[in-house]
Amino acid sequence: MLIKTYSRRIKMFSKKFPEGIISAKQFDREDVEYILSKGREMISIKNSDLLKGKILATLFFEPSTRTRLSFESSMYRLGGNVIGFHSGDVSSIKKGESIADTIRTVENYSDCIVIRHPLEGAARMAAKFAKIPVINAGSGSGEHPTQALLDLLTITEEVGALDGLNIGIMGDLKYGRTVHSLAILLSNFNVNTYFISPVELKMRNRDKDSLRQRQMNYKEITNFRKILNTLDVLYMTRIQKERFIDLEEYEKVKDFYIFRENDLNDTKDNFRLLHPLPRITEISPDVDKSNKSIYFKQTSFGIPMRKAILAELMQD
Ligand code: CP
């Protein structure tokens, strides 16, 4: 019954975003609320045949645990199939083939392409050449829009409505692609946002310019302990070692923030700690046992959110 209810609902994204999902900038508030509602519906639909006969291609040129496996699991849970690779070394790109030619080939074998690539413009370029929808699963230091959607699904399910929340986004705001997409999505809501980072890893000017144009209300700070007791959500990220040109610079900032168990004492009762993972040293393992730490639960929302996205883009 739930599946029938789901199937009958109008698909908005296949018409509005025929190229797929490349950037969080595609989404206005209505789009975010719509896809979150579809994600919420998917929480109660474990398996279905919504995408029976469809094929998803996952092209991962960078490592991934959560994004690739949750897209693949979502596709199987919707009755579809998956092809792909999870290293640039095993595709013909290694022999010198261009991304454009790879996409022109893979689109003949699949109904939707999920791509992760170290270059910021790779997903956009793939969408330009593809006749089927492309989903950006992480493009260099640029964006990771489906992670940000699952982050918002987590917050709305575990904390409550977004409007009025105080949200801290902390860590590597320069190179972290998840935080770029998250900030853009949050700019659609009346959220008080704190960007918390070492000076060297502040949000890039071009990202801040774009957020200001979207009338986002944010403050930049370095010491999270000054505002911790006001926060509803703290979204932590790791320092992105692989993006540093000079590893000495990474060594200087890698342990700049470590959230420890006693930091929880300064938080509100309904405070929640999120992290897109992987976590390195920035959250001490003794924080994991607190019911305020929801970063592993957050990973579980990757399934309903990505099921909803795949259904939107591929369902007949
Ligand atoms: N959050 C995230 O993108 O994780 P993976 O790198 O494991 O996919």
Tab-separated table of C-alpha atoms and ligand atoms in Angstrom:
chain	number	residue	atom	x	y	z
A	1	MET	CA	0.000	0.000	0.000
A	2	LEU	CA	2.810	2.396	0.905
A	3	ILE	CA	4.563	1.653	-2.377
A	4	LYS	CA	1.414	2.434	-4.368
A	5	THR	CA	0.980	5.678	-2.456
A	6	TYR	CA	4.575	6.578	-3.164
A	7	SER	CA	4.394	5.680	-6.871
A	8	ARG	CA	1.309	7.776	-7.482
A	9	ARG	CA	2.882	10.980	-6.207
A	10	ILE	CA	4.027	13.458	-8.826
A	11	LYS	CA	7.733	13.363	-9.568
A	12	MET	CA	9.068	16.894	-9.543
A	13	PHE	CA	12.775	16.440	-10.050
A	14	SER	CA	12.842	14.488	-13.321
A	15	LYS	CA	11.041	17.427	-14.948
A	16	LYS	CA	12.714	20.248	-13.025
A	17	PHE	CA	16.241	18.790	-12.998
A	18	PRO	CA	16.524	16.633	-16.166
A	19	GLU	CA	20.331	16.989	-15.970
A	20	GLY	CA	20.286	15.416	-12.468
A	21	ILE	CA	21.596	16.810	-9.191
A	22	ILE	CA	24.878	18.656	-9.556
A	23	SER	CA	24.707	21.472	-7.002
A	24	ALA	CA	22.743	22.450	-3.916
A	25	LYS	CA	22.229	25.785	-5.712
A	26	GLN	CA	19.583	24.072	-7.851
A	27	PHE	CA	17.306	23.804	-4.795
A	28	ASP	CA	14.950	26.460	-3.531
A	29	ARG	CA	13.105	26.005	-0.247
A	30	GLU	CA	10.174	24.253	-1.895
A	31	ASP	CA	12.518	21.751	-3.597
A	32	VAL	CA	14.271	20.986	-0.293
A	33	GLU	CA	10.998	20.528	1.570
A	34	TYR	CA	9.640	18.357	-1.225
A	35	ILE	CA	12.619	15.968	-1.383
A	36	LEU	CA	12.822	15.784	2.431
A	37	SER	CA	9.168	14.736	2.477
A	38	LYS	CA	9.942	12.053	-0.123
A	39	GLY	CA	12.930	10.914	1.951
A	40	ARG	CA	10.679	10.726	5.015
A	41	GLU	CA	8.245	8.501	3.122
A	42	MET	CA	11.110	6.205	2.131
A	43	ILE	CA	12.051	5.606	5.791
A	44	SER	CA	9.068	3.280	6.089
A	45	ILE	CA	9.529	1.575	2.697
A	46	LYS	CA	12.299	-0.963	3.111
A	47	ASN	CA	12.160	-2.808	-0.219
A	48	SER	CA	10.088	-2.142	-3.332
A	49	ASP	CA	10.153	-2.691	-7.090
A	50	LEU	CA	9.888	0.999	-7.936
A	51	LEU	CA	13.050	0.887	-10.081
A	52	LYS	CA	12.796	-2.685	-11.354
A	53	GLY	CA	14.600	-2.994	-14.696
A	54	LYS	CA	16.602	0.231	-14.165
A	55	ILE	CA	20.388	0.367	-13.974
A	56	LEU	CA	22.461	2.827	-11.950
A	57	ALA	CA	26.110	3.440	-12.899
A	58	THR	CA	28.374	4.433	-9.993
A	59	LEU	CA	31.623	5.974	-11.252
A	60	PHE	CA	33.888	6.659	-8.290
A	61	PHE	CA	37.294	8.150	-9.056
A	62	GLU	CA	37.919	8.809	-5.342
A	63	PRO	CA	37.515	6.572	-2.256
A	64	SER	CA	34.108	6.282	-0.600
A	65	THR	CA	32.402	4.084	1.968
A	66	ARG	CA	29.066	5.741	2.723
A	67	THR	CA	28.125	7.491	-0.495
A	68	ARG	CA	28.814	4.669	-2.918
A	69	LEU	CA	27.471	1.879	-0.735
A	70	SER	CA	24.322	3.774	0.237
A	71	PHE	CA	23.570	4.655	-3.399
A	72	GLU	CA	24.108	1.030	-4.391
A	73	SER	CA	22.101	-0.346	-1.477
A	74	SER	CA	19.286	2.130	-2.232
A	75	MET	CA	19.194	1.042	-5.855
A	76	TYR	CA	19.014	-2.656	-4.912
A	77	ARG	CA	16.332	-1.927	-2.300
A	78	LEU	CA	14.236	-0.284	-5.023
A	79	GLY	CA	14.536	-3.392	-7.224
A	80	GLY	CA	17.142	-1.968	-9.615
A	81	ASN	CA	20.660	-3.007	-10.558
A	82	VAL	CA	24.080	-1.374	-10.321
A	83	ILE	CA	27.178	-1.295	-12.533
A	84	GLY	CA	30.325	0.759	-12.062
A	85	PHE	CA	33.808	1.063	-10.699
A	86	HIS	CA	35.332	2.459	-7.545
A	87	SER	CA	38.778	3.498	-8.672
A	88	GLY	CA	39.973	5.592	-11.609
A	89	ASP	CA	42.689	2.958	-12.054
A	90	VAL	CA	40.290	0.315	-13.379
A	91	SER	CA	38.456	2.379	-16.027
A	92	SER	CA	39.746	3.359	-19.474
A	93	ILE	CA	40.393	6.875	-18.103
A	94	LYS	CA	43.658	5.280	-16.956
A	95	LYS	CA	44.461	4.738	-20.670
A	96	GLY	CA	43.808	8.404	-21.393
A	97	GLU	CA	40.073	8.391	-22.193
A	98	SER	CA	38.321	11.691	-21.378
A	99	ILE	CA	35.468	12.061	-18.881
A	100	ALA	CA	33.258	13.150	-21.798
A	101	ASP	CA	33.900	9.944	-23.751
A	102	THR	CA	33.458	7.829	-20.606
A	103	ILE	CA	30.059	9.430	-19.988
A	104	ARG	CA	29.003	9.086	-23.654
A	105	THR	CA	29.722	5.366	-23.263
A	106	VAL	CA	28.257	4.703	-19.802
A	107	GLU	CA	24.973	6.451	-20.678
A	108	ASN	CA	24.329	3.617	-23.147
A	109	TYR	CA	24.562	1.079	-20.335
A	110	SER	CA	22.527	2.770	-17.599
A	111	ASP	CA	19.600	5.040	-16.674
A	112	CYS	CA	21.411	7.362	-14.237
A	113	ILE	CA	25.058	8.078	-13.408
A	114	VAL	CA	26.463	8.800	-9.938
A	115	ILE	CA	29.950	10.301	-10.154
A	116	ARG	CA	32.613	11.199	-7.589
A	117	HIS	CA	35.730	12.876	-8.924
A	118	PRO	CA	38.627	14.948	-7.525
A	119	LEU	CA	37.977	17.814	-9.972
A	120	GLU	CA	35.413	20.408	-8.862
A	121	GLY	CA	33.790	20.700	-12.281
A	122	ALA	CA	33.693	16.986	-13.124
A	123	ALA	CA	30.041	16.270	-12.285
A	124	ARG	CA	28.879	19.387	-14.127
A	125	MET	CA	30.932	18.396	-17.145
A	126	ALA	CA	29.535	14.856	-17.005
A	127	ALA	CA	25.988	16.270	-16.950
A	128	LYS	CA	26.788	18.391	-20.010
A	129	PHE	CA	27.679	15.311	-22.022
A	130	ALA	CA	25.095	12.871	-20.626
A	131	LYS	CA	21.604	12.333	-21.993
A	132	ILE	CA	20.635	10.655	-18.707
A	133	PRO	CA	20.575	12.269	-15.205
A	134	VAL	CA	23.888	12.677	-13.385
A	135	ILE	CA	24.225	12.849	-9.598
A	136	ASN	CA	27.217	14.614	-8.066
A	137	ALA	CA	28.546	12.312	-5.323
A	138	GLY	CA	31.388	14.681	-4.437
A	139	SER	CA	33.370	16.923	-6.779
A	140	GLY	CA	36.793	17.854	-5.388
A	141	SER	CA	36.475	20.630	-2.803
A	142	GLY	CA	33.300	21.840	-4.475
A	143	GLU	CA	30.049	20.206	-3.470
A	144	HIS	CA	28.360	17.024	-2.251
A	145	PRO	CA	24.652	17.874	-2.529
A	146	THR	CA	23.118	14.502	-1.671
A	147	GLN	CA	25.137	14.370	1.574
A	148	ALA	CA	23.699	17.773	2.497
A	149	LEU	CA	20.174	16.526	1.770
A	150	LEU	CA	20.649	13.527	4.041
A	151	ASP	CA	22.109	15.869	6.681
A	152	LEU	CA	18.935	17.947	6.571
A	153	LEU	CA	16.792	14.819	6.734
A	154	THR	CA	18.767	13.821	9.846
A	155	ILE	CA	18.316	17.231	11.487
A	156	THR	CA	14.595	17.465	10.737
A	157	GLU	CA	13.984	13.915	11.977
A	158	GLU	CA	16.219	14.071	15.059
A	159	VAL	CA	16.069	17.731	16.138
A	160	GLY	CA	13.053	19.353	14.498
A	161	ALA	CA	12.117	22.050	11.985
A	162	LEU	CA	15.057	24.008	10.576
A	163	ASP	CA	13.711	27.543	11.013
A	164	GLY	CA	14.983	29.107	14.225
A	165	LEU	CA	17.775	26.599	14.869
A	166	ASN	CA	21.301	27.629	15.883
A	167	ILE	CA	23.668	25.517	13.793
A	168	GLY	CA	27.469	25.453	14.003
A	169	ILE	CA	29.408	24.130	11.012
A	170	MET	CA	32.965	23.420	12.107
A	171	GLY	CA	36.279	22.209	10.723
A	172	ASP	CA	37.638	22.464	7.205
A	173	LEU	CA	35.312	24.995	5.617
A	174	LYS	CA	37.762	25.747	2.810
A	175	TYR	CA	38.129	22.287	1.287
A	176	GLY	CA	35.107	20.458	2.777
A	177	ARG	CA	32.560	19.855	0.027
A	178	THR	CA	29.796	18.645	2.337
A	179	VAL	CA	29.795	21.946	4.240
A	180	HIS	CA	29.578	23.971	1.026
A	181	SER	CA	26.422	22.128	-0.050
A	182	LEU	CA	24.983	22.170	3.482
A	183	ALA	CA	25.442	25.943	3.825
A	184	ILE	CA	23.744	26.526	0.470
A	185	LEU	CA	20.741	24.375	1.417
A	186	LEU	CA	20.482	26.061	4.838
A	187	SER	CA	20.418	29.478	3.143
A	188	ASN	CA	16.827	28.626	2.144
A	189	PHE	CA	15.806	28.618	5.833
A	190	ASN	CA	15.852	31.061	8.754
A	191	VAL	CA	18.771	29.413	10.521
A	192	ASN	CA	21.419	31.176	12.650
A	193	THR	CA	24.606	29.674	11.262
A	194	TYR	CA	28.102	29.834	12.733
A	195	PHE	CA	31.041	28.977	10.494
A	196	ILE	CA	33.723	27.754	12.906
A	197	SER	CA	37.222	27.150	11.544
A	198	PRO	CA	40.898	27.923	11.907
A	199	VAL	CA	41.768	31.125	10.001
A	200	GLU	CA	43.559	29.072	7.328
A	201	LEU	CA	40.448	26.994	6.605
A	202	LYS	CA	37.742	29.654	6.518
A	203	MET	CA	34.955	29.385	3.969
A	204	ARG	CA	36.251	30.642	0.614
A	205	ASN	CA	35.281	34.203	-0.399
A	206	ARG	CA	33.443	32.983	-3.481
A	207	ASP	CA	31.329	30.647	-1.333
A	208	LYS	CA	30.589	33.422	1.174
A	209	ASP	CA	29.693	35.843	-1.651
A	210	SER	CA	27.241	33.305	-2.973
A	211	LEU	CA	25.708	32.780	0.502
A	212	ARG	CA	25.402	36.545	1.044
A	213	GLN	CA	23.566	36.843	-2.268
A	214	ARG	CA	21.160	34.257	-0.904
A	215	GLN	CA	20.681	36.477	2.204
A	216	MET	CA	22.131	33.887	4.535
A	217	ASN	CA	22.546	34.913	8.168
A	218	TYR	CA	25.977	33.654	9.336
A	219	LYS	CA	28.867	34.552	11.631
A	220	GLU	CA	32.489	33.381	11.405
A	221	ILE	CA	34.291	32.373	14.602
A	222	THR	CA	37.298	30.285	15.647
A	223	ASN	CA	36.555	29.200	19.237
A	224	PHE	CA	33.519	26.886	19.266
A	225	ARG	CA	33.454	26.745	23.066
A	226	LYS	CA	32.316	30.394	23.155
A	227	ILE	CA	28.969	29.520	21.557
A	228	LEU	CA	28.597	25.793	22.278
A	229	ASN	CA	25.881	26.328	24.920
A	230	THR	CA	23.685	28.158	22.385
A	231	LEU	CA	23.817	25.521	19.636
A	232	ASP	CA	21.069	23.085	18.665
A	233	VAL	CA	23.325	21.330	16.160
A	234	LEU	CA	27.088	21.150	15.718
A	235	TYR	CA	28.113	19.717	12.337
A	236	MET	CA	31.784	18.745	12.500
A	237	THR	CA	34.036	17.841	9.599
A	238	ARG	CA	37.509	16.408	9.257
A	239	ILE	CA	40.445	18.399	7.908
A	240	GLN	CA	40.709	17.279	4.275
A	241	LYS	CA	44.334	16.102	4.164
A	242	GLU	CA	44.121	15.020	0.520
A	243	ARG	CA	43.368	18.585	-0.654
A	244	PHE	CA	46.487	20.193	0.888
A	245	ILE	CA	49.331	20.946	-1.521
A	246	ASP	CA	51.781	21.392	1.379
A	247	LEU	CA	51.482	18.643	4.015
A	248	GLU	CA	53.302	20.843	6.555
A	249	GLU	CA	50.288	23.150	6.416
A	250	TYR	CA	48.040	20.164	7.134
A	251	GLU	CA	50.168	19.157	10.126
A	252	LYS	CA	49.691	22.637	11.616
A	253	VAL	CA	45.879	22.437	11.611
A	254	LYS	CA	45.041	18.734	11.718
A	255	ASP	CA	44.268	18.655	15.436
A	256	PHE	CA	43.002	22.231	15.720
A	257	TYR	CA	39.612	21.001	16.953
A	258	ILE	CA	38.999	17.969	19.105
A	259	PHE	CA	35.485	17.644	20.537
A	260	ARG	CA	35.813	15.828	23.885
A	261	GLU	CA	33.310	14.147	26.182
A	262	ASN	CA	33.413	17.011	28.706
A	263	ASP	CA	32.379	19.459	25.956
A	264	LEU	CA	28.971	17.772	26.064
A	265	ASN	CA	28.473	19.235	29.565
A	266	ASP	CA	28.169	22.687	28.004
A	267	THR	CA	25.477	21.721	25.515
A	268	LYS	CA	21.679	22.058	25.591
A	269	ASP	CA	19.595	18.977	26.381
A	270	ASN	CA	18.411	18.744	22.779
A	271	PHE	CA	21.871	19.435	21.306
A	272	ARG	CA	22.938	17.003	18.555
A	273	LEU	CA	26.428	16.382	17.152
A	274	LEU	CA	26.610	15.482	13.460
A	275	HIS	CA	29.515	14.594	11.165
A	276	PRO	CA	29.385	13.394	7.537
A	277	LEU	CA	32.234	10.956	8.340
A	278	PRO	CA	34.885	9.682	7.972
A	279	ARG	CA	36.007	10.953	11.394
A	280	ILE	CA	39.753	11.096	12.067
A	281	THR	CA	40.685	12.706	15.426
A	282	GLU	CA	38.248	15.618	15.585
A	283	ILE	CA	35.694	13.794	17.747
A	284	SER	CA	37.105	11.839	20.648
A	285	PRO	CA	35.768	8.216	20.624
A	286	ASP	CA	34.380	8.621	24.170
A	287	VAL	CA	31.809	11.059	22.728
A	288	ASP	CA	30.259	8.261	20.637
A	289	LYS	CA	28.223	6.768	23.486
A	290	SER	CA	26.252	9.969	24.168
A	291	ASN	CA	22.725	10.091	22.800
A	292	LYS	CA	23.651	13.596	21.594
A	293	SER	CA	26.120	12.005	19.118
A	294	ILE	CA	24.088	11.028	16.081
A	295	TYR	CA	26.754	10.732	13.348
A	296	PHE	CA	26.286	6.976	12.932
A	297	LYS	CA	22.493	7.321	12.880
A	298	GLN	CA	23.077	10.084	10.306
A	299	THR	CA	24.629	7.500	7.965
A	300	SER	CA	21.381	5.499	8.088
A	301	PHE	CA	19.467	8.438	6.592
A	302	GLY	CA	21.613	8.055	3.461
A	303	ILE	CA	19.371	5.183	2.392
A	304	PRO	CA	15.908	6.815	2.463
A	305	MET	CA	17.303	10.086	1.119
A	306	ARG	CA	19.110	8.440	-1.786
A	307	LYS	CA	16.184	6.121	-2.485
A	308	ALA	CA	13.975	9.202	-2.809
A	309	ILE	CA	16.483	10.927	-5.117
A	310	LEU	CA	16.888	7.853	-7.343
A	311	ALA	CA	13.125	7.348	-7.546
A	312	GLU	CA	12.632	10.992	-8.491
A	313	LEU	CA	15.144	10.812	-11.320
A	314	MET	CA	14.468	7.328	-12.697
A	315	GLN	CA	10.943	6.176	-11.905
A	316	ASP	CA	8.747	5.735	-15.019
B	1	CP	N1	30.188	11.340	3.822
B	1	CP	C1	30.850	10.813	2.792
B	1	CP	O1	30.874	11.364	1.658
B	1	CP	O2	31.478	9.640	3.066
B	1	CP	P1	32.276	8.735	2.048
B	1	CP	O3	33.493	9.531	1.602
B	1	CP	O4	32.636	7.483	2.791
B	1	CP	O5	31.393	8.468	0.858
